[in-house]
Amino acid sequence: MNGRARKFLVALALGSLTLLLLSFGGIGGRAEATPASDVILYDGEPGSAPLLGDDDSCVFYLHQVAGEGRGGGHALELTPDPWHGPAYNLYCGGGERRDFSPYDVIEFYFRSPASDPGDPTFAVSTWNHDSNVVNIRDYIEGGVIDDTWRRVRIPTSALATVDWNLNDVERLCWNKDSQSRTYFVDDIALRDVTPPTVTSLDIESDTVLCLTISERYDPASIRPLEHYSLSSSTDPAYATPRSPVDTGMLYRVQGFRGSPGAPDVRYEIFLRFPTPLRNGHSYTLQVHGIADTSGNLMAPAHLPFTYDDRVQLNTNIQVNQVGYRPGAPKVGYVGGYCGDLGGGAWAVGAGGSIFAWDDQTGWQSVPSPVTTTLRAVAATREDDAWAVGDGGVILHWDGSAWSRVNSPTTADLQA
């Protein structure tokens, strides 16, 4: 399919330079989502955040003490008794509930001055759910608890239950203690330690492929064209591996999960190749260099597929019906949304100057057929743009070059 869906156009007048931004949504811009990069829930070092206020309004049977932290700063002192377990509320004091589900582990440092520290436990909760309760010893290397700071790494999967995937955690909870022993906690963080993976490869058209990634990726890591190569043992056009000519990104919400309803986000990468794929031929796409927002690097992937436009199901394609025409066929646009693949920007100005922008090369000068000042530029497609200026000048872009068009006026044109 070569058709394109409609595009969103914004023209901005910037002094003597007029700028047109094009976000192309067809086969050929993006929804933002909360990143899954590491999140610090508590860091007691002076000058760092989050740091509890003096009134300890966010805590229950624990308080912040100076000089007891790992770096000589603050730490949380837990003071359980036989009837009360300490809790640290995330949503008060300017904080908020946290979605733990995108993260692999919750990490904190733990120690106890007691000669027998017992078997302390940890859990999380929200207004209508409690997590599984885990024994802290099970998640300390060697299982030792003493007065030395030791790292605790609890997989979020160990805390999640059948009914709750930890999408809206309100508080961190530690155990009651019959002997009222004291514990200290510092540097609480959510960590993403799992590299991203490719979960699916879909065929958008004979030149566009779509990759779905398991988690949010670092946009800078998906832009380099050399991170992808397509090869074929049967199609001579790809006998030598070839990289795409453009990449596009798209984050889109495909549903909601849990209560109050955390978004379930799909992370996609679109690749446009220079030569159409051919029916019945087998190809292999190789991908490497993609990282998530925590810096975890994906293992190289080798993705074989066979191209056949007669059987493939493209879930990205949709038909937008324009309206009814009595006594004539209905009219509609057929297209798909490929994030920020394609598109770009035009800028025009004094001396007939014309510049084009794309994500791969940035701003580039484009040959202009005139030297008169151009005042405005507009476009409906990548291969259909118009510019006007002084002396009635009208120019048209056909996808490969700008050319002058006969004008009915010699007056200066402003828009």
PDB file of N, CA and C in Angstrom, residues 50-110:
ATOM      1  N   PRO A  50      14.083  12.219  47.023  1.00  0.00           N
ATOM      2  CA  PRO A  50      13.205  12.695  48.097  1.00  0.00           C
ATOM      3  C   PRO A  50      13.899  12.668  49.477  1.00  0.00           C
ATOM      4  N   LEU A  51      13.606  13.654  50.298  1.00  0.00           N
ATOM      5  CA  LEU A  51      14.115  13.750  51.659  1.00  0.00           C
ATOM      6  C   LEU A  51      12.944  14.143  52.544  1.00  0.00           C
ATOM      7  N   LEU A  52      12.671  13.386  53.579  1.00  0.00           N
ATOM      8  CA  LEU A  52      11.483  13.622  54.397  1.00  0.00           C
ATOM      9  C   LEU A  52      11.598  14.933  55.169  1.00  0.00           C
ATOM     10  N   GLY A  53      10.434  15.540  55.403  1.00  0.00           N
ATOM     11  CA  GLY A  53      10.399  16.758  56.202  1.00  0.00           C
ATOM     12  C   GLY A  53      10.605  16.467  57.681  1.00  0.00           C
ATOM     13  N   ASP A  54      10.794  17.522  58.444  1.00  0.00           N
ATOM     14  CA  ASP A  54      11.076  17.353  59.865  1.00  0.00           C
ATOM     15  C   ASP A  54       9.908  16.749  60.631  1.00  0.00           C
ATOM     16  N   ASP A  55       8.678  16.903  60.095  1.00  0.00           N
ATOM     17  CA  ASP A  55       7.526  16.425  60.853  1.00  0.00           C
ATOM     18  C   ASP A  55       7.244  14.944  60.619  1.00  0.00           C
ATOM     19  N   ASP A  56       8.022  14.277  59.729  1.00  0.00           N
ATOM     20  CA  ASP A  56       7.839  12.852  59.459  1.00  0.00           C
ATOM     21  C   ASP A  56       6.393  12.518  59.117  1.00  0.00           C
ATOM     22  N   SER A  57       5.734  13.410  58.370  1.00  0.00           N
ATOM     23  CA  SER A  57       4.308  13.220  58.083  1.00  0.00           C
ATOM     24  C   SER A  57       4.026  12.058  57.146  1.00  0.00           C
ATOM     25  N   CYS A  58       5.052  11.559  56.462  1.00  0.00           N
ATOM     26  CA  CYS A  58       4.836  10.479  55.494  1.00  0.00           C
ATOM     27  C   CYS A  58       5.200   9.113  56.051  1.00  0.00           C
ATOM     28  N   VAL A  59       5.434   9.022  57.346  1.00  0.00           N
ATOM     29  CA  VAL A  59       5.935   7.762  57.904  1.00  0.00           C
ATOM     30  C   VAL A  59       5.076   7.318  59.090  1.00  0.00           C
ATOM     31  N   PHE A  60       5.186   6.002  59.356  1.00  0.00           N
ATOM     32  CA  PHE A  60       4.427   5.385  60.442  1.00  0.00           C
ATOM     33  C   PHE A  60       5.359   4.407  61.144  1.00  0.00           C
ATOM     34  N   TYR A  61       5.631   4.652  62.428  1.00  0.00           N
ATOM     35  CA  TYR A  61       6.560   3.843  63.219  1.00  0.00           C
ATOM     36  C   TYR A  61       7.938   3.734  62.566  1.00  0.00           C
ATOM     37  N   LEU A  62       8.330   4.823  61.941  1.00  0.00           N
ATOM     38  CA  LEU A  62       9.706   5.009  61.507  1.00  0.00           C
ATOM     39  C   LEU A  62       9.931   6.508  61.407  1.00  0.00           C
ATOM     40  N   HIS A  63      11.172   6.927  61.491  1.00  0.00           N
ATOM     41  CA  HIS A  63      11.482   8.334  61.349  1.00  0.00           C
ATOM     42  C   HIS A  63      12.868   8.483  60.754  1.00  0.00           C
ATOM     43  N   GLN A  64      13.140   9.678  60.293  1.00  0.00           N
ATOM     44  CA  GLN A  64      14.406   9.970  59.643  1.00  0.00           C
ATOM     45  C   GLN A  64      15.407  10.452  60.677  1.00  0.00           C
ATOM     46  N   VAL A  65      16.616   9.885  60.640  1.00  0.00           N
ATOM     47  CA  VAL A  65      17.645  10.274  61.593  1.00  0.00           C
ATOM     48  C   VAL A  65      18.899  10.686  60.839  1.00  0.00           C
ATOM     49  N   ALA A  66      19.593  11.692  61.356  1.00  0.00           N
ATOM     50  CA  ALA A  66      20.807  12.183  60.722  1.00  0.00           C
ATOM     51  C   ALA A  66      22.010  11.366  61.156  1.00  0.00           C
ATOM     52  N   GLY A  67      22.981  11.234  60.240  1.00  0.00           N
ATOM     53  CA  GLY A  67      24.246  10.583  60.565  1.00  0.00           C
ATOM     54  C   GLY A  67      24.227   9.075  60.492  1.00  0.00           C
ATOM     55  N   GLU A  68      23.092   8.463  60.227  1.00  0.00           N
ATOM     56  CA  GLU A  68      22.996   7.005  60.209  1.00  0.00           C
ATOM     57  C   GLU A  68      22.976   6.434  58.790  1.00  0.00           C
ATOM     58  N   GLY A  69      23.005   7.297  57.768  1.00  0.00           N
ATOM     59  CA  GLY A  69      22.913   6.822  56.401  1.00  0.00           C
ATOM     60  C   GLY A  69      24.207   6.235  55.873  1.00  0.00           C
ATOM     61  N   ARG A  70      24.136   5.642  54.684  1.00  0.00           N
ATOM     62  CA  ARG A  70      25.294   4.991  54.076  1.00  0.00           C
ATOM     63  C   ARG A  70      26.423   5.971  53.819  1.00  0.00           C
ATOM     64  N   GLY A  71      26.079   7.192  53.414  1.00  0.00           N
ATOM     65  CA  GLY A  71      27.097   8.196  53.139  1.00  0.00           C
ATOM     66  C   GLY A  71      27.276   9.179  54.272  1.00  0.00           C
ATOM     67  N   GLY A  72      26.822   8.834  55.459  1.00  0.00           N
ATOM     68  CA  GLY A  72      26.906   9.738  56.592  1.00  0.00           C
ATOM     69  C   GLY A  72      25.749  10.701  56.681  1.00  0.00           C
ATOM     70  N   GLY A  73      24.803  10.577  55.760  1.00  0.00           N
ATOM     71  CA  GLY A  73      23.636  11.451  55.787  1.00  0.00           C
ATOM     72  C   GLY A  73      22.496  10.831  56.568  1.00  0.00           C
ATOM     73  N   HIS A  74      21.263  11.063  56.095  1.00  0.00           N
ATOM     74  CA  HIS A  74      20.088  10.565  56.788  1.00  0.00           C
ATOM     75  C   HIS A  74      19.815   9.106  56.423  1.00  0.00           C
ATOM     76  N   ALA A  75      19.046   8.452  57.272  1.00  0.00           N
ATOM     77  CA  ALA A  75      18.511   7.119  57.014  1.00  0.00           C
ATOM     78  C   ALA A  75      17.139   7.042  57.671  1.00  0.00           C
ATOM     79  N   LEU A  76      16.393   6.026  57.297  1.00  0.00           N
ATOM     80  CA  LEU A  76      15.112   5.765  57.944  1.00  0.00           C
ATOM     81  C   LEU A  76      15.333   4.758  59.071  1.00  0.00           C
ATOM     82  N   GLU A  77      14.936   5.116  60.279  1.00  0.00           N
ATOM     83  CA  GLU A  77      15.022   4.208  61.420  1.00  0.00           C
ATOM     84  C   GLU A  77      13.653   3.572  61.631  1.00  0.00           C
ATOM     85  N   LEU A  78      13.595   2.255  61.519  1.00  0.00           N
ATOM     86  CA  LEU A  78      12.349   1.518  61.704  1.00  0.00           C
ATOM     87  C   LEU A  78      12.233   1.122  63.171  1.00  0.00           C
ATOM     88  N   THR A  79      11.061   1.406  63.768  1.00  0.00           N
ATOM     89  CA  THR A  79      10.859   1.098  65.187  1.00  0.00           C
ATOM     90  C   THR A  79       9.571   0.303  65.371  1.00  0.00           C
ATOM     91  N   PRO A  80       9.558  -0.947  64.907  1.00  0.00           N
ATOM     92  CA  PRO A  80       8.350  -1.759  65.052  1.00  0.00           C
ATOM     93  C   PRO A  80       8.126  -2.164  66.512  1.00  0.00           C
ATOM     94  N   ASP A  81       6.895  -2.508  66.804  1.00  0.00           N
ATOM     95  CA  ASP A  81       6.586  -3.107  68.094  1.00  0.00           C
ATOM     96  C   ASP A  81       5.671  -4.303  67.843  1.00  0.00           C
ATOM     97  N   PRO A  82       5.205  -5.002  68.884  1.00  0.00           N
ATOM     98  CA  PRO A  82       4.390  -6.206  68.641  1.00  0.00           C
ATOM     99  C   PRO A  82       3.073  -5.929  67.918  1.00  0.00           C
ATOM    100  N   TRP A  83       2.637  -4.673  67.861  1.00  0.00           N
ATOM    101  CA  TRP A  83       1.325  -4.384  67.286  1.00  0.00           C
ATOM    102  C   TRP A  83       1.390  -3.535  65.999  1.00  0.00           C
ATOM    103  N   HIS A  84       2.536  -2.928  65.733  1.00  0.00           N
ATOM    104  CA  HIS A  84       2.650  -1.986  64.620  1.00  0.00           C
ATOM    105  C   HIS A  84       3.880  -2.280  63.772  1.00  0.00           C
ATOM    106  N   GLY A  85       3.674  -2.304  62.438  1.00  0.00           N
ATOM    107  CA  GLY A  85       4.785  -2.414  61.508  1.00  0.00           C
ATOM    108  C   GLY A  85       5.051  -1.072  60.853  1.00  0.00           C
ATOM    109  N   PRO A  86       6.316  -0.678  60.676  1.00  0.00           N
ATOM    110  CA  PRO A  86       6.633   0.616  60.059  1.00  0.00           C
ATOM    111  C   PRO A  86       6.135   0.689  58.611  1.00  0.00           C
ATOM    112  N   ALA A  87       5.770   1.895  58.172  1.00  0.00           N
ATOM    113  CA  ALA A  87       5.311   2.115  56.801  1.00  0.00           C
ATOM    114  C   ALA A  87       5.807   3.472  56.325  1.00  0.00           C
ATOM    115  N   TYR A  88       6.164   3.524  55.050  1.00  0.00           N
ATOM    116  CA  TYR A  88       6.608   4.755  54.398  1.00  0.00           C
ATOM    117  C   TYR A  88       5.614   5.065  53.291  1.00  0.00           C
ATOM    118  N   ASN A  89       4.838   6.146  53.437  1.00  0.00           N
ATOM    119  CA  ASN A  89       3.813   6.514  52.473  1.00  0.00           C
ATOM    120  C   ASN A  89       4.435   7.298  51.307  1.00  0.00           C
ATOM    121  N   LEU A  90       4.187   6.819  50.098  1.00  0.00           N
ATOM    122  CA  LEU A  90       4.759   7.454  48.910  1.00  0.00           C
ATOM    123  C   LEU A  90       3.939   8.638  48.423  1.00  0.00           C
ATOM    124  N   TYR A  91       2.666   8.659  48.732  1.00  0.00           N
ATOM    125  CA  TYR A  91       1.757   9.616  48.103  1.00  0.00           C
ATOM    126  C   TYR A  91       1.547  10.892  48.906  1.00  0.00           C
ATOM    127  N   CYS A  92       2.188  11.046  50.058  1.00  0.00           N
ATOM    128  CA  CYS A  92       2.011  12.274  50.837  1.00  0.00           C
ATOM    129  C   CYS A  92       3.259  13.141  50.718  1.00  0.00           C
ATOM    130  N   GLY A  93       3.168  14.365  51.275  1.00  0.00           N
ATOM    131  CA  GLY A  93       4.316  15.261  51.234  1.00  0.00           C
ATOM    132  C   GLY A  93       4.736  15.650  49.834  1.00  0.00           C
ATOM    133  N   GLY A  94       3.772  15.714  48.909  1.00  0.00           N
ATOM    134  CA  GLY A  94       4.088  16.053  47.526  1.00  0.00           C
ATOM    135  C   GLY A  94       4.439  14.862  46.675  1.00  0.00           C
ATOM    136  N   GLY A  95       4.432  13.653  47.240  1.00  0.00           N
ATOM    137  CA  GLY A  95       4.724  12.447  46.466  1.00  0.00           C
ATOM    138  C   GLY A  95       3.492  11.939  45.751  1.00  0.00           C
ATOM    139  N   GLU A  96       3.597  10.759  45.175  1.00  0.00           N
ATOM    140  CA  GLU A  96       2.493  10.189  44.421  1.00  0.00           C
ATOM    141  C   GLU A  96       2.567   8.674  44.445  1.00  0.00           C
ATOM    142  N   ARG A  97       1.438   8.054  44.156  1.00  0.00           N
ATOM    143  CA  ARG A  97       1.434   6.611  43.990  1.00  0.00           C
ATOM    144  C   ARG A  97       2.354   6.233  42.838  1.00  0.00           C
ATOM    145  N   ARG A  98       2.946   5.062  42.909  1.00  0.00           N
ATOM    146  CA  ARG A  98       3.910   4.631  41.909  1.00  0.00           C
ATOM    147  C   ARG A  98       3.451   3.345  41.224  1.00  0.00           C
ATOM    148  N   ASP A  99       3.680   3.309  39.919  1.00  0.00           N
ATOM    149  CA  ASP A  99       3.453   2.084  39.155  1.00  0.00           C
ATOM    150  C   ASP A  99       4.745   1.282  39.187  1.00  0.00           C
ATOM    151  N   PHE A 100       4.759   0.185  39.973  1.00  0.00           N
ATOM    152  CA  PHE A 100       5.948  -0.660  40.086  1.00  0.00           C
ATOM    153  C   PHE A 100       6.046  -1.676  38.952  1.00  0.00           C
ATOM    154  N   SER A 101       4.966  -1.878  38.195  1.00  0.00           N
ATOM    155  CA  SER A 101       4.921  -2.998  37.256  1.00  0.00           C
ATOM    156  C   SER A 101       5.964  -2.938  36.141  1.00  0.00           C
ATOM    157  N   PRO A 102       6.427  -1.751  35.666  1.00  0.00           N
ATOM    158  CA  PRO A 102       7.456  -1.775  34.619  1.00  0.00           C
ATOM    159  C   PRO A 102       8.857  -2.111  35.126  1.00  0.00           C
ATOM    160  N   TYR A 103       9.043  -2.221  36.451  1.00  0.00           N
ATOM    161  CA  TYR A 103      10.374  -2.382  37.017  1.00  0.00           C
ATOM    162  C   TYR A 103      10.606  -3.826  37.433  1.00  0.00           C
ATOM    163  N   ASP A 104      11.872  -4.197  37.435  1.00  0.00           N
ATOM    164  CA  ASP A 104      12.238  -5.580  37.757  1.00  0.00           C
ATOM    165  C   ASP A 104      12.434  -5.811  39.246  1.00  0.00           C
ATOM    166  N   VAL A 105      13.038  -4.831  39.934  1.00  0.00           N
ATOM    167  CA  VAL A 105      13.347  -5.014  41.352  1.00  0.00           C
ATOM    168  C   VAL A 105      13.086  -3.728  42.113  1.00  0.00           C
ATOM    169  N   ILE A 106      12.784  -3.883  43.406  1.00  0.00           N
ATOM    170  CA  ILE A 106      12.884  -2.767  44.335  1.00  0.00           C
ATOM    171  C   ILE A 106      14.114  -3.051  45.179  1.00  0.00           C
ATOM    172  N   GLU A 107      14.953  -2.043  45.301  1.00  0.00           N
ATOM    173  CA  GLU A 107      16.251  -2.207  45.959  1.00  0.00           C
ATOM    174  C   GLU A 107      16.340  -1.229  47.123  1.00  0.00           C
ATOM    175  N   PHE A 108      16.880  -1.707  48.254  1.00  0.00           N
ATOM    176  CA  PHE A 108      17.199  -0.798  49.356  1.00  0.00           C
ATOM    177  C   PHE A 108      18.334  -1.392  50.170  1.00  0.00           C
ATOM    178  N   TYR A 109      18.917  -0.567  51.007  1.00  0.00           N
ATOM    179  CA  TYR A 109      19.996  -1.026  51.893  1.00  0.00           C
ATOM    180  C   TYR A 109      19.449  -1.126  53.307  1.00  0.00           C
ATOM    181  N   PHE A 110      19.904  -2.166  54.027  1.00  0.00           N
ATOM    182  CA  PHE A 110      19.252  -2.561  55.275  1.00  0.00           C
ATOM    183  C   PHE A 110      20.324  -2.986  56.277  1.00  0.00           C
TER     184      PHE A 110
END
